[in-house]
Structures are given as structure tokens and as C-alpha cells.
N, C-alpha and C. Protein backbone atom coordinates (compact mmCIF):
# COMPACT_ATOMS: atom_id res chain seq x y z
N MET A 1 160.86 20.38 3.77
CA MET A 1 161.62 19.34 4.42
C MET A 1 161.46 18.04 3.64
N GLN A 2 160.30 17.78 3.15
CA GLN A 2 160.05 16.56 2.40
C GLN A 2 160.84 16.59 1.09
N LYS A 3 160.97 17.77 0.51
CA LYS A 3 161.72 17.91 -0.73
C LYS A 3 163.19 17.57 -0.49
N ILE A 4 163.74 18.01 0.62
CA ILE A 4 165.13 17.72 0.96
C ILE A 4 165.32 16.22 1.16
N HIS A 5 164.39 15.59 1.86
CA HIS A 5 164.47 14.14 2.10
C HIS A 5 164.45 13.39 0.77
N HIS A 6 163.61 13.82 -0.15
CA HIS A 6 163.53 13.20 -1.47
C HIS A 6 164.86 13.35 -2.21
N GLU A 7 165.49 14.52 -2.13
CA GLU A 7 166.77 14.76 -2.79
C GLU A 7 167.86 13.86 -2.20
N MET A 8 167.86 13.69 -0.91
CA MET A 8 168.87 12.83 -0.26
C MET A 8 168.68 11.38 -0.72
N GLN A 9 167.48 10.92 -0.85
CA GLN A 9 167.23 9.56 -1.34
C GLN A 9 167.72 9.41 -2.78
N ARG A 10 167.51 10.43 -3.58
CA ARG A 10 167.95 10.39 -4.98
C ARG A 10 169.48 10.34 -5.05
N ILE A 11 170.15 11.12 -4.20
CA ILE A 11 171.62 11.10 -4.18
C ILE A 11 172.12 9.73 -3.78
N ASP A 12 171.52 9.14 -2.76
CA ASP A 12 171.92 7.80 -2.32
C ASP A 12 171.75 6.79 -3.46
N ALA A 13 170.66 6.88 -4.19
CA ALA A 13 170.43 5.96 -5.30
C ALA A 13 171.48 6.16 -6.39
N THR A 14 171.87 7.40 -6.64
CA THR A 14 172.88 7.70 -7.65
C THR A 14 174.23 7.12 -7.24
N ILE A 15 174.58 7.28 -5.98
CA ILE A 15 175.85 6.75 -5.48
C ILE A 15 175.89 5.24 -5.61
N LEU A 16 174.83 4.59 -5.20
CA LEU A 16 174.80 3.12 -5.25
C LEU A 16 174.84 2.62 -6.69
N ALA A 17 174.27 3.33 -7.62
CA ALA A 17 174.27 2.89 -9.02
C ALA A 17 175.66 3.01 -9.64
N ASP A 18 176.44 4.00 -9.18
CA ASP A 18 177.76 4.23 -9.77
C ASP A 18 178.86 3.39 -9.13
N VAL A 19 178.64 2.85 -7.98
CA VAL A 19 179.67 2.05 -7.30
C VAL A 19 179.54 0.59 -7.75
N ARG A 20 180.68 0.07 -8.16
CA ARG A 20 180.68 -1.35 -8.55
C ARG A 20 181.21 -2.18 -7.38
N PRO A 21 180.82 -3.41 -7.29
CA PRO A 21 181.35 -4.26 -6.21
C PRO A 21 182.87 -4.40 -6.35
N GLN A 22 183.56 -4.60 -5.22
CA GLN A 22 185.01 -4.69 -5.17
C GLN A 22 185.53 -5.91 -5.93
N SER A 23 184.78 -6.93 -6.02
CA SER A 23 185.22 -8.15 -6.69
C SER A 23 185.43 -7.94 -8.19
N ASP A 24 184.80 -6.87 -8.77
CA ASP A 24 184.97 -6.59 -10.19
C ASP A 24 186.33 -5.98 -10.48
N LEU A 25 187.00 -5.45 -9.48
CA LEU A 25 188.29 -4.80 -9.68
C LEU A 25 189.39 -5.89 -9.73
N GLY A 26 190.00 -6.04 -10.83
CA GLY A 26 191.02 -7.09 -10.94
C GLY A 26 192.37 -6.54 -11.33
N THR A 27 192.43 -5.63 -12.25
CA THR A 27 193.71 -5.15 -12.76
C THR A 27 193.92 -3.70 -12.36
N THR A 28 195.11 -3.22 -12.65
CA THR A 28 195.45 -1.84 -12.36
C THR A 28 194.60 -0.90 -13.21
N GLU A 29 194.35 -1.33 -14.43
CA GLU A 29 193.51 -0.53 -15.32
C GLU A 29 192.11 -0.42 -14.74
N ASP A 30 191.64 -1.53 -14.22
CA ASP A 30 190.32 -1.50 -13.57
C ASP A 30 190.35 -0.58 -12.35
N LEU A 31 191.50 -0.59 -11.64
CA LEU A 31 191.65 0.26 -10.47
C LEU A 31 191.66 1.74 -10.88
N ASP A 32 192.34 2.04 -11.99
CA ASP A 32 192.34 3.42 -12.51
C ASP A 32 190.93 3.83 -12.94
N ASP A 33 190.25 2.91 -13.60
CA ASP A 33 188.87 3.20 -14.00
C ASP A 33 188.00 3.44 -12.77
N ALA A 34 188.23 2.64 -11.74
CA ALA A 34 187.45 2.78 -10.51
C ALA A 34 187.78 4.11 -9.85
N THR A 35 189.06 4.51 -9.89
CA THR A 35 189.47 5.78 -9.31
C THR A 35 188.81 6.94 -10.07
N CYS A 36 188.83 6.85 -11.42
CA CYS A 36 188.16 7.87 -12.22
C CYS A 36 186.66 7.91 -11.93
N ALA A 37 186.09 6.71 -11.81
CA ALA A 37 184.66 6.63 -11.50
C ALA A 37 184.39 7.23 -10.12
N ALA A 38 185.33 6.97 -9.17
CA ALA A 38 185.16 7.52 -7.83
C ALA A 38 185.27 9.04 -7.86
N GLU A 39 186.20 9.57 -8.66
CA GLU A 39 186.34 11.02 -8.78
C GLU A 39 185.09 11.63 -9.42
N GLU A 40 184.59 10.97 -10.47
CA GLU A 40 183.36 11.46 -11.10
C GLU A 40 182.21 11.43 -10.10
N LEU A 41 182.15 10.33 -9.35
CA LEU A 41 181.11 10.20 -8.34
C LEU A 41 181.26 11.28 -7.28
N SER A 42 182.52 11.54 -6.90
CA SER A 42 182.78 12.59 -5.91
C SER A 42 182.34 13.95 -6.45
N GLN A 43 182.61 14.20 -7.73
CA GLN A 43 182.18 15.46 -8.34
C GLN A 43 180.65 15.55 -8.39
N LYS A 44 180.02 14.42 -8.73
CA LYS A 44 178.56 14.40 -8.75
C LYS A 44 178.00 14.67 -7.35
N ILE A 45 178.65 14.01 -6.36
CA ILE A 45 178.18 14.18 -4.98
C ILE A 45 178.37 15.64 -4.56
N ASN A 46 179.56 16.21 -4.88
CA ASN A 46 179.80 17.60 -4.52
C ASN A 46 178.81 18.54 -5.23
N SER A 47 178.53 18.23 -6.49
CA SER A 47 177.56 19.03 -7.24
C SER A 47 176.18 18.94 -6.60
N GLU A 48 175.79 17.72 -6.26
CA GLU A 48 174.49 17.52 -5.60
C GLU A 48 174.45 18.21 -4.25
N LEU A 49 175.59 18.14 -3.52
CA LEU A 49 175.65 18.80 -2.21
C LEU A 49 175.50 20.31 -2.36
N ARG A 50 176.17 20.89 -3.38
CA ARG A 50 176.03 22.33 -3.61
C ARG A 50 174.59 22.68 -3.96
N ARG A 51 173.98 21.83 -4.80
CA ARG A 51 172.60 22.07 -5.17
C ARG A 51 171.68 21.96 -3.96
N VAL A 52 171.90 20.94 -3.12
CA VAL A 52 171.09 20.76 -1.91
C VAL A 52 171.34 21.92 -0.95
N ASP A 53 172.63 22.33 -0.84
CA ASP A 53 172.94 23.49 0.01
C ASP A 53 172.21 24.74 -0.47
N ALA A 54 172.20 24.93 -1.79
CA ALA A 54 171.49 26.09 -2.35
C ALA A 54 170.00 25.99 -2.06
N THR A 55 169.45 24.79 -2.19
CA THR A 55 168.03 24.58 -1.90
C THR A 55 167.74 24.85 -0.42
N LEU A 56 168.62 24.35 0.45
CA LEU A 56 168.45 24.58 1.89
C LEU A 56 168.55 26.08 2.21
N LEU A 57 169.53 26.73 1.61
CA LEU A 57 169.72 28.15 1.84
C LEU A 57 168.49 28.94 1.39
N ALA A 58 167.95 28.57 0.23
CA ALA A 58 166.75 29.24 -0.27
C ALA A 58 165.57 28.99 0.68
N ALA A 59 165.46 27.75 1.17
CA ALA A 59 164.36 27.42 2.10
C ALA A 59 164.53 28.20 3.41
N ILE A 60 165.77 28.32 3.87
CA ILE A 60 166.02 29.06 5.11
C ILE A 60 165.69 30.53 4.93
N ARG A 61 166.10 31.10 3.79
CA ARG A 61 165.79 32.50 3.52
C ARG A 61 164.28 32.72 3.44
N GLN A 62 163.62 31.79 2.77
CA GLN A 62 162.17 31.90 2.65
C GLN A 62 161.51 31.82 4.03
N GLN A 63 162.01 30.91 4.85
CA GLN A 63 161.48 30.77 6.21
C GLN A 63 161.73 32.05 7.02
N ARG A 64 162.94 32.60 6.89
CA ARG A 64 163.28 33.82 7.61
C ARG A 64 162.38 34.97 7.14
N ASN A 65 162.17 35.05 5.82
CA ASN A 65 161.27 36.08 5.29
C ASN A 65 159.85 35.90 5.81
N SER A 66 159.42 34.64 5.88
CA SER A 66 158.08 34.35 6.40
C SER A 66 157.97 34.76 7.86
N VAL A 67 159.02 34.48 8.63
CA VAL A 67 159.02 34.85 10.04
C VAL A 67 159.00 36.37 10.18
N ASN A 68 159.82 37.05 9.38
CA ASN A 68 159.84 38.51 9.43
C ASN A 68 158.48 39.09 9.04
N LYS A 69 157.87 38.53 8.02
CA LYS A 69 156.55 38.98 7.58
C LYS A 69 155.51 38.72 8.67
N ALA A 70 155.62 37.55 9.32
CA ALA A 70 154.68 37.23 10.40
C ALA A 70 154.86 38.20 11.57
N LYS A 71 156.12 38.54 11.90
CA LYS A 71 156.36 39.51 12.98
C LYS A 71 155.78 40.87 12.61
N GLU A 72 155.99 41.27 11.37
CA GLU A 72 155.45 42.55 10.90
C GLU A 72 153.92 42.55 10.96
N ASP A 73 153.32 41.45 10.49
CA ASP A 73 151.86 41.34 10.53
C ASP A 73 151.34 41.36 11.96
N LEU A 74 152.07 40.69 12.86
CA LEU A 74 151.68 40.67 14.27
C LEU A 74 151.76 42.07 14.87
N ALA A 75 152.83 42.80 14.53
CA ALA A 75 152.97 44.17 15.03
C ALA A 75 151.84 45.04 14.51
N ASN A 76 151.52 44.90 13.23
CA ASN A 76 150.42 45.68 12.64
C ASN A 76 149.09 45.33 13.30
N ALA A 77 148.87 44.03 13.53
CA ALA A 77 147.62 43.59 14.17
C ALA A 77 147.55 44.12 15.61
N THR A 78 148.67 44.14 16.30
CA THR A 78 148.70 44.65 17.67
C THR A 78 148.35 46.14 17.68
N LEU A 79 148.95 46.89 16.75
CA LEU A 79 148.63 48.32 16.65
C LEU A 79 147.16 48.54 16.32
N ALA A 80 146.64 47.74 15.41
CA ALA A 80 145.23 47.86 15.04
C ALA A 80 144.33 47.53 16.24
N ALA A 81 144.71 46.51 17.01
CA ALA A 81 143.91 46.14 18.19
C ALA A 81 143.94 47.26 19.23
N ARG A 82 145.13 47.88 19.41
CA ARG A 82 145.22 48.99 20.37
C ARG A 82 144.37 50.17 19.91
N GLU A 83 144.42 50.46 18.63
CA GLU A 83 143.63 51.56 18.09
C GLU A 83 142.14 51.27 18.24
N LEU A 84 141.75 50.04 17.95
CA LEU A 84 140.36 49.64 18.11
C LEU A 84 139.93 49.78 19.57
N SER A 85 140.79 49.34 20.48
CA SER A 85 140.48 49.45 21.90
C SER A 85 140.32 50.91 22.31
N ARG A 86 141.22 51.77 21.81
CA ARG A 86 141.13 53.20 22.11
C ARG A 86 139.83 53.78 21.55
N ASN A 87 139.48 53.39 20.33
CA ASN A 87 138.23 53.87 19.73
C ASN A 87 137.02 53.43 20.53
N ILE A 88 137.04 52.19 21.01
CA ILE A 88 135.93 51.67 21.82
C ILE A 88 135.82 52.46 23.12
N GLN A 89 136.98 52.76 23.74
CA GLN A 89 136.95 53.55 24.98
C GLN A 89 136.40 54.94 24.72
N GLU A 90 136.79 55.55 23.60
CA GLU A 90 136.27 56.88 23.26
C GLU A 90 134.76 56.82 23.05
N MET A 91 134.30 55.77 22.35
CA MET A 91 132.86 55.62 22.11
C MET A 91 132.11 55.43 23.41
N ASN A 92 132.68 54.62 24.32
CA ASN A 92 132.02 54.40 25.61
C ASN A 92 131.95 55.70 26.40
N SER A 93 133.04 56.46 26.37
CA SER A 93 133.06 57.74 27.08
C SER A 93 132.01 58.69 26.50
N LYS A 94 131.96 58.76 25.17
CA LYS A 94 130.97 59.63 24.52
C LYS A 94 129.55 59.14 24.82
N ALA A 95 129.36 57.82 24.81
CA ALA A 95 128.03 57.27 25.11
C ALA A 95 127.60 57.64 26.53
N GLU A 96 128.55 57.61 27.48
CA GLU A 96 128.20 57.97 28.86
C GLU A 96 127.82 59.45 28.93
N LYS A 97 128.58 60.30 28.22
CA LYS A 97 128.25 61.73 28.21
C LYS A 97 126.89 61.95 27.56
N ASP A 98 126.64 61.26 26.45
CA ASP A 98 125.35 61.38 25.76
C ASP A 98 124.21 60.91 26.66
N GLU A 99 124.46 59.82 27.39
CA GLU A 99 123.42 59.30 28.29
C GLU A 99 123.11 60.32 29.38
N ALA A 100 124.15 60.97 29.92
CA ALA A 100 123.92 62.00 30.94
C ALA A 100 123.13 63.17 30.35
N MET A 101 123.47 63.57 29.12
CA MET A 101 122.77 64.66 28.47
C MET A 101 121.31 64.28 28.22
N ILE A 102 121.08 63.04 27.79
CA ILE A 102 119.70 62.58 27.54
C ILE A 102 118.90 62.59 28.84
N GLN A 103 119.53 62.15 29.92
CA GLN A 103 118.85 62.16 31.23
C GLN A 103 118.49 63.59 31.62
N GLU A 104 119.42 64.52 31.37
CA GLU A 104 119.17 65.93 31.68
C GLU A 104 118.02 66.48 30.83
N ILE A 105 118.03 66.15 29.54
CA ILE A 105 116.96 66.61 28.65
C ILE A 105 115.62 66.02 29.07
N CYS A 106 115.62 64.73 29.43
CA CYS A 106 114.37 64.09 29.89
C CYS A 106 113.85 64.78 31.16
N GLY A 107 114.77 65.12 32.06
CA GLY A 107 114.37 65.85 33.28
C GLY A 107 113.76 67.20 32.94
N ASP A 108 114.40 67.91 31.97
CA ASP A 108 113.85 69.20 31.54
C ASP A 108 112.47 69.04 30.92
N ILE A 109 112.29 68.00 30.12
CA ILE A 109 110.99 67.74 29.49
C ILE A 109 109.92 67.47 30.56
N LYS A 110 110.28 66.70 31.57
CA LYS A 110 109.33 66.41 32.65
C LYS A 110 108.95 67.70 33.39
N LYS A 111 109.96 68.57 33.60
CA LYS A 111 109.67 69.85 34.27
C LYS A 111 108.75 70.70 33.41
N LEU A 112 109.02 70.72 32.09
CA LEU A 112 108.16 71.50 31.19
C LEU A 112 106.75 70.93 31.15
N ASP A 113 106.63 69.60 31.13
CA ASP A 113 105.29 68.98 31.15
C ASP A 113 104.55 69.35 32.44
N PHE A 114 105.28 69.33 33.55
CA PHE A 114 104.67 69.68 34.82
C PHE A 114 104.24 71.15 34.81
N ALA A 115 105.10 72.03 34.26
CA ALA A 115 104.76 73.45 34.16
C ALA A 115 103.55 73.64 33.26
N LYS A 116 103.49 72.92 32.15
CA LYS A 116 102.34 73.02 31.23
C LYS A 116 101.06 72.60 31.96
N LYS A 117 101.18 71.53 32.71
CA LYS A 117 100.00 71.05 33.44
C LYS A 117 99.55 72.10 34.46
N ASN A 118 100.52 72.70 35.16
CA ASN A 118 100.17 73.74 36.14
C ASN A 118 99.55 74.96 35.45
N ILE A 119 100.15 75.34 34.29
CA ILE A 119 99.60 76.49 33.57
C ILE A 119 98.18 76.19 33.11
N THR A 120 97.98 74.98 32.58
CA THR A 120 96.64 74.59 32.13
C THR A 120 95.68 74.59 33.31
N THR A 121 96.15 74.11 34.44
CA THR A 121 95.31 74.07 35.64
C THR A 121 94.93 75.48 36.08
N VAL A 122 95.83 76.43 35.94
CA VAL A 122 95.55 77.81 36.33
C VAL A 122 94.71 78.52 35.28
N ILE A 123 95.03 78.32 34.01
CA ILE A 123 94.33 79.02 32.93
C ILE A 123 92.86 78.62 32.85
N THR A 124 92.57 77.35 33.02
CA THR A 124 91.18 76.90 32.91
C THR A 124 90.27 77.61 33.90
N PRO A 125 90.61 77.67 35.19
CA PRO A 125 89.73 78.42 36.11
C PRO A 125 89.68 79.91 35.79
N LEU A 126 90.84 80.47 35.34
CA LEU A 126 90.83 81.89 34.98
C LEU A 126 89.91 82.14 33.79
N HIS A 127 89.99 81.25 32.84
CA HIS A 127 89.12 81.37 31.67
C HIS A 127 87.65 81.29 32.10
N ASN A 128 87.36 80.32 32.96
CA ASN A 128 85.98 80.18 33.46
C ASN A 128 85.55 81.42 34.24
N LEU A 129 86.48 81.94 35.02
CA LEU A 129 86.19 83.13 35.79
C LEU A 129 85.93 84.34 34.88
N THR A 130 86.74 84.45 33.83
CA THR A 130 86.55 85.52 32.86
C THR A 130 85.20 85.38 32.20
N MET A 131 84.84 84.19 31.83
CA MET A 131 83.55 83.95 31.20
C MET A 131 82.41 84.30 32.18
N LEU A 132 82.61 83.93 33.41
CA LEU A 132 81.59 84.23 34.42
C LEU A 132 81.47 85.74 34.62
N GLY A 133 82.63 86.43 34.61
CA GLY A 133 82.63 87.88 34.76
C GLY A 133 81.92 88.55 33.60
N LYS A 134 82.18 88.10 32.40
CA LYS A 134 81.52 88.66 31.22
C LYS A 134 80.02 88.40 31.32
N LEU A 135 79.69 87.22 31.74
CA LEU A 135 78.28 86.87 31.85
C LEU A 135 77.59 87.75 32.90
N SER A 136 78.27 87.96 34.02
CA SER A 136 77.64 88.75 35.08
C SER A 136 77.55 90.22 34.68
N ILE A 137 78.44 90.71 33.83
CA ILE A 137 78.34 92.09 33.35
C ILE A 137 77.22 92.19 32.33
N ILE A 138 77.12 91.24 31.46
CA ILE A 138 76.11 91.26 30.41
C ILE A 138 74.71 91.05 31.00
N THR A 139 74.61 90.19 31.94
CA THR A 139 73.31 89.85 32.49
C THR A 139 72.61 91.07 33.10
N PRO A 140 73.28 91.90 33.93
CA PRO A 140 72.55 93.07 34.44
C PRO A 140 72.13 94.00 33.33
N PHE A 141 72.99 94.19 32.31
CA PHE A 141 72.58 95.07 31.21
C PHE A 141 71.38 94.47 30.47
N ASN A 142 71.41 93.17 30.29
CA ASN A 142 70.27 92.52 29.66
C ASN A 142 69.01 92.70 30.51
N TYR A 143 69.21 92.59 31.80
CA TYR A 143 68.09 92.74 32.70
C TYR A 143 67.55 94.16 32.64
N ILE A 144 68.51 95.13 32.69
CA ILE A 144 68.12 96.53 32.63
C ILE A 144 67.48 96.84 31.27
N GLY A 145 68.07 96.30 30.22
CA GLY A 145 67.53 96.53 28.87
C GLY A 145 66.14 95.96 28.76
N SER A 146 65.91 94.81 29.32
CA SER A 146 64.58 94.23 29.26
C SER A 146 63.62 95.01 30.15
N TRP A 147 64.08 95.64 31.23
CA TRP A 147 63.28 96.43 32.11
C TRP A 147 62.85 97.73 31.42
N TYR A 148 63.80 98.34 30.67
CA TYR A 148 63.46 99.54 29.91
C TYR A 148 62.49 99.20 28.80
N ALA A 149 62.66 98.05 28.25
CA ALA A 149 61.77 97.67 27.15
C ALA A 149 60.37 97.49 27.66
N GLU A 150 60.22 97.11 28.90
CA GLU A 150 58.90 96.93 29.47
C GLU A 150 58.28 98.28 29.77
N ILE A 151 59.06 99.24 30.01
CA ILE A 151 58.52 100.53 30.39
C ILE A 151 58.15 101.30 29.18
């Protein structure tokens, strides 16, 4: 926009430089010269207008392309955001399933620990009882053996 404003100021300066005051026109020849100068000025103005129109058209096309690119980028960003949101939902769902599985595994581990403790609790007295049984079997034989040895 600033470029267009600068061009308009330049055109105005060109027009003012080419126009002579009316008091300088005295004869018909001067009037013909002024008419030629006016036609040249008109051609210059038309040329400048075409150039400014081309510049404006290029700026408008560039702006339209920028808007189209921005719309495309926005659409792509929206799709990416939706995909990201879907991925997050999938991760949350999987995390909830994993959490439930972990809770189930922890429950199973607690049950196994409890079973191990019960087995240990049962095995220890059985082991002691077995040892006591072996001792009570050995002891009478030892006693009998020592009795025979005395005889």
C-alpha cells in the first residue's frame, strides 16, 4: 500500500512539472504546443495508470495467493490438530486398559505372595515335624543300640 501511495505522489509531481501556467500561453502556436504537451502528459498519465494498475493487480493476486495459502495451511493445521486429538484419545484409552491390567497383575502378585506365605507357614511346621519324627525313630534305635552294647 505504501508503494502505491509513493507512485501516486510521483505521478502528481510529474503532472505538475509538465503543466505550465496559463499566463504563458499567448499565441496559437503556444496553444498548439500546450495541446501537444497536454496529449503527451495524457499519454504519460495513461502509461503510469496502466503501470499502477498492473502493480495493483499483481498486489491483489499476491494477496489472494497469500489468503489461499493461509486457508490451505489452516486446513492442514486443523487436520493435524484433529489427528493429534485422536491420537491422544487412543493413548488415554490404552493407558486406562494398561492401568487396569497392571492393577490385575498387582492383585495376582498379592495373591501369590499370600499363597507363598501360607505355604511357608505350612511347610515349616511340617519340616519340623518330619525332623522330630526322624529324631524319634533314631532315638529308640540309638537307645536300643546302646543297650545292646552294654550287654
